[in-house]
Coordinates of C-alpha atoms in Angstrom, one line a residue:
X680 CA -120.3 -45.1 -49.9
X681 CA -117.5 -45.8 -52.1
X682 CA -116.2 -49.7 -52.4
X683 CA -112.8 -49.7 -53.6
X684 CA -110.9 -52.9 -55.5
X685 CA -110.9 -54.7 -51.8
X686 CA -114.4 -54.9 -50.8
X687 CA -113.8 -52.2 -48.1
X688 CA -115.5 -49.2 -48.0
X689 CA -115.5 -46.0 -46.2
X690 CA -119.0 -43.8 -44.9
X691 CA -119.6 -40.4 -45.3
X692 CA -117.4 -39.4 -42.2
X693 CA -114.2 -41.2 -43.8
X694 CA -114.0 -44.3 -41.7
X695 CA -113.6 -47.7 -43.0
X696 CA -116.3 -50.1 -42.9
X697 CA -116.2 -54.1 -43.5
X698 CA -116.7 -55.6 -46.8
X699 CA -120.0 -57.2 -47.6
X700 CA -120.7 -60.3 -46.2
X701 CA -119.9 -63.4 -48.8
X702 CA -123.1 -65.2 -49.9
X703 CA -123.2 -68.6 -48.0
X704 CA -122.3 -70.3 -51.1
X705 CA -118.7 -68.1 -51.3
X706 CA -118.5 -69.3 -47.6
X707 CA -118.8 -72.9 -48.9
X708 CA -116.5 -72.3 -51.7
X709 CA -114.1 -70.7 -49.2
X710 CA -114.5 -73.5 -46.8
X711 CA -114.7 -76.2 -49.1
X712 CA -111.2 -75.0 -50.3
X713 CA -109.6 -74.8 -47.0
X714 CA -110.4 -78.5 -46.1
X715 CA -109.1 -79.8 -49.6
X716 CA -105.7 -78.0 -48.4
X717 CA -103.1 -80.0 -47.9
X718 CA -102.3 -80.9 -43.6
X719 CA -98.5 -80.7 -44.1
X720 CA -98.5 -77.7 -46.6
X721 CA -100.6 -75.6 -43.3
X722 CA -98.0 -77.0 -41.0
X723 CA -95.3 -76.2 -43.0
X724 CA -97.1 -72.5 -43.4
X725 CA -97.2 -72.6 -39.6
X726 CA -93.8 -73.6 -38.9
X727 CA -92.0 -71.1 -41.6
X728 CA -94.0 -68.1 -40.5
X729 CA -93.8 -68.6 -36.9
X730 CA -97.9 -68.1 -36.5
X731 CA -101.5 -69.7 -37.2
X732 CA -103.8 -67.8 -39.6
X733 CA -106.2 -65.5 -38.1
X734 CA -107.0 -62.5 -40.3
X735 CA -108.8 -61.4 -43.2
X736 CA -107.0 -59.0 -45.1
X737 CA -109.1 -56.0 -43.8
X738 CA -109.0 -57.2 -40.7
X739 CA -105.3 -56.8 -41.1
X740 CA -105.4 -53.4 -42.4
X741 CA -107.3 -51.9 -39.4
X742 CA -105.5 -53.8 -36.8
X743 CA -102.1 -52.2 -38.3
X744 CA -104.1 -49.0 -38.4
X745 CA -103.5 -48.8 -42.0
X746 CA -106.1 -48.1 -44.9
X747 CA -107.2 -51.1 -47.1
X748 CA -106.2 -49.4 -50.2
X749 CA -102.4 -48.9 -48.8
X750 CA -102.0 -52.5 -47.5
X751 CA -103.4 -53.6 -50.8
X752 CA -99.9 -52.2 -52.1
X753 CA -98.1 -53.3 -50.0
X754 CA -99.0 -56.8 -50.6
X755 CA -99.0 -56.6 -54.7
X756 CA -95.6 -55.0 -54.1
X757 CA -94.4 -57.7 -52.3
X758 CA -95.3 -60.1 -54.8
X759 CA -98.3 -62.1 -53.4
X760 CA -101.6 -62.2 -55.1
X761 CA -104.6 -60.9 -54.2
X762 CA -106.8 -63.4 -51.9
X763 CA -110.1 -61.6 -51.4
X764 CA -111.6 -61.4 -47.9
X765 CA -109.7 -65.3 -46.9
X766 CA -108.7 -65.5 -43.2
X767 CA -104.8 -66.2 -44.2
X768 CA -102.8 -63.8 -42.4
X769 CA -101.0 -63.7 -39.1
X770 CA -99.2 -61.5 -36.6
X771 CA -96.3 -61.0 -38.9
X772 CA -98.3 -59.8 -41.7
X773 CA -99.8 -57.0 -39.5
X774 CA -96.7 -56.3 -38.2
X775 CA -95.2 -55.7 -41.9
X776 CA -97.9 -53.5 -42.5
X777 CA -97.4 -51.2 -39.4
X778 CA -93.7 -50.9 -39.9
X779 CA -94.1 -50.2 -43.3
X780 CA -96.8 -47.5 -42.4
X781 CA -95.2 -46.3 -39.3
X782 CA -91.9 -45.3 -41.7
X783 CA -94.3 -43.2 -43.5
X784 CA -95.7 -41.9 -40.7
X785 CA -92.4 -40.7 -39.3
X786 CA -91.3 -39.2 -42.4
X787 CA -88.7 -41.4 -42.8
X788 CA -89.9 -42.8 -46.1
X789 CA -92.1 -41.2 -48.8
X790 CA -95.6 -43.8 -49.5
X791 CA -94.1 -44.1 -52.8
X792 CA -90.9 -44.8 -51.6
X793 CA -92.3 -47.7 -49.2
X794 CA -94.1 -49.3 -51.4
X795 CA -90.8 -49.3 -53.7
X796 CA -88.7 -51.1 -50.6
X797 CA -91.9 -53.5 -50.6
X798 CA -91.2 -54.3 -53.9
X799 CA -87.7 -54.6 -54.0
X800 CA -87.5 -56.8 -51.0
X801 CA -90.0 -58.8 -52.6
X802 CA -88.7 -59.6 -56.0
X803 CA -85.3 -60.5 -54.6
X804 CA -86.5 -62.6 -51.9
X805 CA -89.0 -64.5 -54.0
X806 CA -86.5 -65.7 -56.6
X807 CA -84.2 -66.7 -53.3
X808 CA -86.9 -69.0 -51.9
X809 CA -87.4 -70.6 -54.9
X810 CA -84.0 -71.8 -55.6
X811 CA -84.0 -72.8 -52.2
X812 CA -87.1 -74.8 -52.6
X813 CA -86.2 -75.9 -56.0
X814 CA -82.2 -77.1 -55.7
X815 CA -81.6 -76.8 -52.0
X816 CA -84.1 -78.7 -50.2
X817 CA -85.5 -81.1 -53.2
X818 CA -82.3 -82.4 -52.6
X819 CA -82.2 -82.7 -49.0
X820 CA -85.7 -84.0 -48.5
X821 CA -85.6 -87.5 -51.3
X822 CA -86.4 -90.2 -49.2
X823 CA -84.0 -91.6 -46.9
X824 CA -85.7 -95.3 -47.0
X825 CA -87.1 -97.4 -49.4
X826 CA -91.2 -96.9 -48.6
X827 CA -90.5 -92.8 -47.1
X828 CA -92.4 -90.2 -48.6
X829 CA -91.3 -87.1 -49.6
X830 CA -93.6 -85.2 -46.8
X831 CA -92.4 -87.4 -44.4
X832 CA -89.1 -86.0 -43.9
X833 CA -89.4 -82.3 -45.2
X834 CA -90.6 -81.0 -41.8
X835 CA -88.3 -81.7 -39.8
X836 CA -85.7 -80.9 -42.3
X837 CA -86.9 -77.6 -42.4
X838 CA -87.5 -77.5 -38.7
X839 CA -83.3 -77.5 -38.2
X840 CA -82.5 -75.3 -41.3
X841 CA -85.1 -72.7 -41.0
X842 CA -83.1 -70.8 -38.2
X843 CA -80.1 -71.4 -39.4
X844 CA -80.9 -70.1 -43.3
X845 CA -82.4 -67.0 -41.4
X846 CA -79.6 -66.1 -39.3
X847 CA -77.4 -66.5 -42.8
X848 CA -79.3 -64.3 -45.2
X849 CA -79.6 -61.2 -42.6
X850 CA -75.4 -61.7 -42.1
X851 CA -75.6 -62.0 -45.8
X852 CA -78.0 -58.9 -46.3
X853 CA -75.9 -56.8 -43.9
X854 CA -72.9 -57.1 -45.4
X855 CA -74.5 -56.0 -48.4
X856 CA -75.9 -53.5 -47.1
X857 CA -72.6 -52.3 -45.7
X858 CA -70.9 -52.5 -49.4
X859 CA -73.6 -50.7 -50.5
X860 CA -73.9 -47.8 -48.2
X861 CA -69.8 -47.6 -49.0
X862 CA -69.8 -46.8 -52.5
X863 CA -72.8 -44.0 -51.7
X864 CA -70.7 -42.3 -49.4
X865 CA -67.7 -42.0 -51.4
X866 CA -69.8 -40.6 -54.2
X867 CA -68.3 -37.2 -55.2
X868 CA -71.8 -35.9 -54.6
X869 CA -75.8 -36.2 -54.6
X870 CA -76.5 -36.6 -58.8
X871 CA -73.7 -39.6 -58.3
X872 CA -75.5 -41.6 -56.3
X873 CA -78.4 -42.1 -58.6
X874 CA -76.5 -41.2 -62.0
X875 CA -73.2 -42.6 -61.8
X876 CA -70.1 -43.4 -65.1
X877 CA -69.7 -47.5 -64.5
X878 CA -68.3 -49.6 -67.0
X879 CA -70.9 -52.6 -68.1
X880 CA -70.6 -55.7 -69.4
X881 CA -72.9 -58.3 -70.6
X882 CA -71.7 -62.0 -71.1
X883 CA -73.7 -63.8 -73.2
X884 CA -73.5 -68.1 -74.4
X885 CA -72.5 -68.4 -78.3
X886 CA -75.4 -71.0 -79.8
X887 CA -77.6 -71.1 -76.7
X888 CA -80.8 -71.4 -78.8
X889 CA -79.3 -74.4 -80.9
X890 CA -78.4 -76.2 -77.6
X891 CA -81.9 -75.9 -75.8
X892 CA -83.1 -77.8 -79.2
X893 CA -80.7 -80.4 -78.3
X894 CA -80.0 -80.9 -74.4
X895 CA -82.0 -82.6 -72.0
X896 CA -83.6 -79.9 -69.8
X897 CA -81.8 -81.0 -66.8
X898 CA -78.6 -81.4 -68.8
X899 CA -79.5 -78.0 -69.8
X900 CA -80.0 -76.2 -66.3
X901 CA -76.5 -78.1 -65.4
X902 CA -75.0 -75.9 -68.1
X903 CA -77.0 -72.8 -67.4
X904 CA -76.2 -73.3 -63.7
X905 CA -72.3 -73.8 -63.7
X906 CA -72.3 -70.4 -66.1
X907 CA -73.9 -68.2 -64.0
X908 CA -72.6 -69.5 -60.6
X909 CA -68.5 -69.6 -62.6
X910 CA -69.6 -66.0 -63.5
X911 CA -70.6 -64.6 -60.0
X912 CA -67.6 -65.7 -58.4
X913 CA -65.4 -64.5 -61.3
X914 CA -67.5 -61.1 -61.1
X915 CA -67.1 -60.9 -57.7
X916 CA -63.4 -61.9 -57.1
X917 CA -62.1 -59.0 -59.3
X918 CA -64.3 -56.5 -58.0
X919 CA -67.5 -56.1 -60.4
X920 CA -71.0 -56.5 -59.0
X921 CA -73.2 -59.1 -60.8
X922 CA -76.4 -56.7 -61.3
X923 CA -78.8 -59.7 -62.8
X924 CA -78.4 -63.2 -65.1
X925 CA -80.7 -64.3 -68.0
X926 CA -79.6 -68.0 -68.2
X927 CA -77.5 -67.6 -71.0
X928 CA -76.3 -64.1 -70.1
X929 CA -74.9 -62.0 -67.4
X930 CA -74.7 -58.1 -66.8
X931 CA -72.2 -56.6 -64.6
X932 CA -70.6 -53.3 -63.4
X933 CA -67.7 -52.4 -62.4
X934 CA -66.2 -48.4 -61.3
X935 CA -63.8 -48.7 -63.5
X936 CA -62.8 -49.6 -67.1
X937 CA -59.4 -51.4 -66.1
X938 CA -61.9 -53.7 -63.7
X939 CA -64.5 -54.3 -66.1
X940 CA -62.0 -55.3 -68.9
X941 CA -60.2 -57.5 -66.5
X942 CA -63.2 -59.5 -65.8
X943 CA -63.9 -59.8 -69.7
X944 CA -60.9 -61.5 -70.1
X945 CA -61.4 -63.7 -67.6
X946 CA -64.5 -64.5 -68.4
X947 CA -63.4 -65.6 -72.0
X948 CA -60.3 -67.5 -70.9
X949 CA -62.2 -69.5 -68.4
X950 CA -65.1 -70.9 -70.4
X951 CA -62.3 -71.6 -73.8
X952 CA -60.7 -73.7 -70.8
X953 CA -63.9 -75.7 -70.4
X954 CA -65.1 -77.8 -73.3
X955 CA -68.6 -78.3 -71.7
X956 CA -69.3 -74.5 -72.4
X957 CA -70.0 -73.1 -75.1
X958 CA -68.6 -70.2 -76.8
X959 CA -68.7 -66.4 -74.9
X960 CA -69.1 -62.8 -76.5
X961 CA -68.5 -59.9 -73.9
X962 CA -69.9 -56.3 -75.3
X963 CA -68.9 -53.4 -72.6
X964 CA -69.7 -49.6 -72.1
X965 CA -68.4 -47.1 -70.1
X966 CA -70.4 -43.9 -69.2
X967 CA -73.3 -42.8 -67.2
X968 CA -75.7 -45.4 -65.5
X969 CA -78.6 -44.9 -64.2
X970 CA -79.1 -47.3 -61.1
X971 CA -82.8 -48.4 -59.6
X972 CA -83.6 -51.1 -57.3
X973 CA -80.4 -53.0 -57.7
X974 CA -81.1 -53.0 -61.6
X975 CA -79.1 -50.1 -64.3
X976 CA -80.3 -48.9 -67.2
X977 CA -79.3 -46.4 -69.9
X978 CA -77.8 -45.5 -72.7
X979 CA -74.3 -46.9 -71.8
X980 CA -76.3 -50.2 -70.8
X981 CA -78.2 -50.7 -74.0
X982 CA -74.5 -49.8 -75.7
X983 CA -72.9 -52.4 -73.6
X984 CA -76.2 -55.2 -74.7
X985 CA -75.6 -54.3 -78.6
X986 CA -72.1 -54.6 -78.6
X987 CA -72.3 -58.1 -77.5
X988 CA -74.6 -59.6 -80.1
X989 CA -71.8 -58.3 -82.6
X990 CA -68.9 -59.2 -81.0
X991 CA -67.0 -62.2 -82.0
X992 CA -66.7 -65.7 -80.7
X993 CA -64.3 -65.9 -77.6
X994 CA -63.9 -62.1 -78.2
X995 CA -64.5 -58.6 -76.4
X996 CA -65.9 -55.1 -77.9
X997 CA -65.7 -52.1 -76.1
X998 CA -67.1 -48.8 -77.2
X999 CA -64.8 -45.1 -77.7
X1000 CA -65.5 -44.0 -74.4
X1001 CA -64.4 -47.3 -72.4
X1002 CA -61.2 -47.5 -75.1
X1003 CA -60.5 -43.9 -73.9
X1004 CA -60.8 -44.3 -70.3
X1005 CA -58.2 -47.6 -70.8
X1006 CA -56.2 -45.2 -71.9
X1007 CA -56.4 -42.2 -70.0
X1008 CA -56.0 -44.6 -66.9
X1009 CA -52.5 -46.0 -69.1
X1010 CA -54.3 -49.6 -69.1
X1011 CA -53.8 -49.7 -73.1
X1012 CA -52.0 -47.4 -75.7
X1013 CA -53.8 -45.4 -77.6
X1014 CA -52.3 -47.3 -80.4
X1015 CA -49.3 -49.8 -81.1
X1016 CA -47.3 -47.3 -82.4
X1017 CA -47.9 -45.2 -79.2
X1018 CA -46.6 -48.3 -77.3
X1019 CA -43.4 -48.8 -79.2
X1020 CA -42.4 -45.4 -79.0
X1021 CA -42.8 -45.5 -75.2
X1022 CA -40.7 -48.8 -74.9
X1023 CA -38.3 -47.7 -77.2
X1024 CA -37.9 -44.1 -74.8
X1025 CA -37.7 -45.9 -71.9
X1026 CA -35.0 -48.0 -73.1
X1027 CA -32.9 -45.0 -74.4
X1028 CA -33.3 -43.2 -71.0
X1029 CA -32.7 -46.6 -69.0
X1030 CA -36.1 -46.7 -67.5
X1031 CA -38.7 -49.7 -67.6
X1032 CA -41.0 -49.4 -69.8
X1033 CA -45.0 -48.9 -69.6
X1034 CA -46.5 -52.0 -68.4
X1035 CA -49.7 -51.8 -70.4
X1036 CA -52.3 -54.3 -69.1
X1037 CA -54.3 -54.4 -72.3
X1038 CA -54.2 -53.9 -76.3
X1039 CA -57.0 -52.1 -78.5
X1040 CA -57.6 -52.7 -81.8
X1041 CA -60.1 -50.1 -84.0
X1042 CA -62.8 -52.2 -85.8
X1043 CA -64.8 -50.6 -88.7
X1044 CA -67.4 -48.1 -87.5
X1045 CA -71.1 -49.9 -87.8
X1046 CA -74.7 -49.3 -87.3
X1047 CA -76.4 -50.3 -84.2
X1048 CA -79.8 -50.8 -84.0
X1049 CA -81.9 -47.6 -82.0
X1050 CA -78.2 -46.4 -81.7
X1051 CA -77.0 -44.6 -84.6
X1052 CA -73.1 -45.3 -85.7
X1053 CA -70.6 -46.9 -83.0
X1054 CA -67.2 -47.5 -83.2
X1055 CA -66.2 -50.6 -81.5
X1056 CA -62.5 -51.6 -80.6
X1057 CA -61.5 -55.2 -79.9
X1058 CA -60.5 -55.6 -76.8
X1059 CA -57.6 -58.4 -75.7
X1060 CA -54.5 -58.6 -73.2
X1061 CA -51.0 -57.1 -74.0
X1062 CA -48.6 -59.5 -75.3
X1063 CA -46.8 -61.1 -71.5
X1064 CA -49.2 -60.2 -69.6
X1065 CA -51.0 -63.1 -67.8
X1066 CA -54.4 -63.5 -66.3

């Protein structure tokens, strides 16, 4: 018999057998734990997952028909950590599993491929439910009443949102989903839809280090919070897509340079107006992207990173390629002399003159680290045009 990293094992004719049976003092530990658990935490459990406890996790496994080692996956890929042979599962669990497996099955979805969605799902929605925990209902669950507990009014708080905040995020997820499933199909073709030429920016705080020496912590996640949540709407309002945030920095994409630049800018202008921010830097790249579970990497990202931690205060580098696509698009002239001439032609021949949407200055060619030799251009709006 082989035992694998479960307990389960399998005989020689392939089927699964239960794990050992715990020593009666693991049975006291395990039960010793349970009773120290907290009523209103199982009750909370109960009321959020919609079902009591009543299976092991190999217990799960075979009643979803699926194999210990597999459901192990998918439950590291989800995020949750291993808890040995506990009875903490329910219906939904087993559920999970034998959709999961039953997409396999079909052929719908490669193992590999499943245990990827697993993960994805899981990473996103974890760092949902904690905000949601952390900001959201902290706030909505202090004490009404002088004497109230905490516990005493977080049930039934969560009794009326819990439908509600589940109806949302599956509106929310959908249309998503719908953006999403847009851009693929309008991908000139298969390599596109995996390796696709994005403009990418990261956003980063001027000084962040120096101020987390300084600020209170809450003071602090104020400050962190109003950047990221001014930068998603700004991101989002001009067409990017906010890929991820790092507290004092933000990477986005956008399909095209003119976009991209255009949300720079923005960015800049709108934390100069605010004297509560600090300082921002904006480096950008334009070329091929390699996208993965919501994430992109690449050479054109790490481009994008190094270009920021040289650029200046209040100030944008691009690199060659994303100056050349600003002007191949007629965003920016390739030069101010370019953009003199064209005014001064249209004028001759009576015509209006090209309204260039952005300037680019050369800056002196420079080493970046892993990189080799860039040449970054400065990036900033034509003179008249407005934001």
């Amino acid at each position: 018999m082989t035992v694998d990293d479960t307990g389960s094992g399998a005989d020689a004719e392939g089927r699964e057998e239960p794990p050992p049976r715990s020593s009666p003092r693991e049975r006291g530990e395990s039960q010793s734990a349970r009773s120290e658990e907290d009523p209103l935490a199982l009750r909370l459990e109960q009321l959020i997952l919609g079902a009591e406890r009543r299976y092991t996790p190999f217990q799960a496994a075979r009643s979803a028909g699926v194999s210990m080692e597999l459901a192990s996956r998918f439950w590291r890929a989800m995020g949750f950590a291993d808890i040995g042979q506990a009875k903490a599962l329910t219906e939904a669990d087993v559920l999970a599993l034998r959709r999961l497996a039953g997409l396999v099955e079909a052929g719908l979805l490669s193992e590999a491929m499943a245990v990827q969605v697993a993960r994805s799902t899981g990473q996103t929605t974890a760092r949902l439910a904690e905000w949601q925990i952390d900001s959201f209902l902290e706030g909505l669950t202090e004490p009404p009443e002088p004497g109230m507990t905490r516990t005493e009014v977080t049930y039934p708080i969560v009794e009326l949102l819990l439908p509600e905040l589940e109806e949302f995020l599956v509106y929310v997820w959908r249309r998503q989903l719908s953006a999403s499933a847009g851009r693929v199909v309008q991908a000139a073709d298969d390599e596109e839809m995996v390796d696709r030429r994005l403009a990418v920016g990261f956003a980063d705080l001027v000084g962040f280090t120096r101020l987390t020496r300084r600020m209170e912590e809450e003071e602090l996640g104020e400050l962190v919070e109003a950047f990221e949540t001014t930068a998603a709407d700004l991101v989002a309002a001009r067409g990017g897509r906010l890929i991820k945030t790092l507290g004092d920095e933000v990477l986005y994409v956008a399909d095209d340079a003119g976009t991209a630049a255009d949300i720079a800018l923005r960015l800049v202008e709108t934390m100069a107006n605010d004297e509560t921010m600090p300082e921002l830097r904006v480096g950008m790249a334009f070329g091929t992207v390699t996208t993965r579970m919501g994430d992109v990497f690449g050479t054109t990202v790490n481009l994008a990173s190094r270009l920021t931690s040289i650029a200046p205060r209040d100030g944008v580098l691009v690199d060659s390629a994303f100056a050349e696509e600003l002007i191949r698009t007629k965003d920016a002239p390739a030069s101010e002399e370019e953009a003199a001439e064209a005014a001064a032609t249209a004028e001759k021949e009576g015509e209006e003159p090209p309204a260039y949407r952005f300037a680019l200055q050369a800056m002196w060619p420079r080493p970046v680290r892993g990189l080799g030799v860039v040449e970054p251009w400065l990036l900033t709006r034509c003179n008249g045009d407005t934001p």
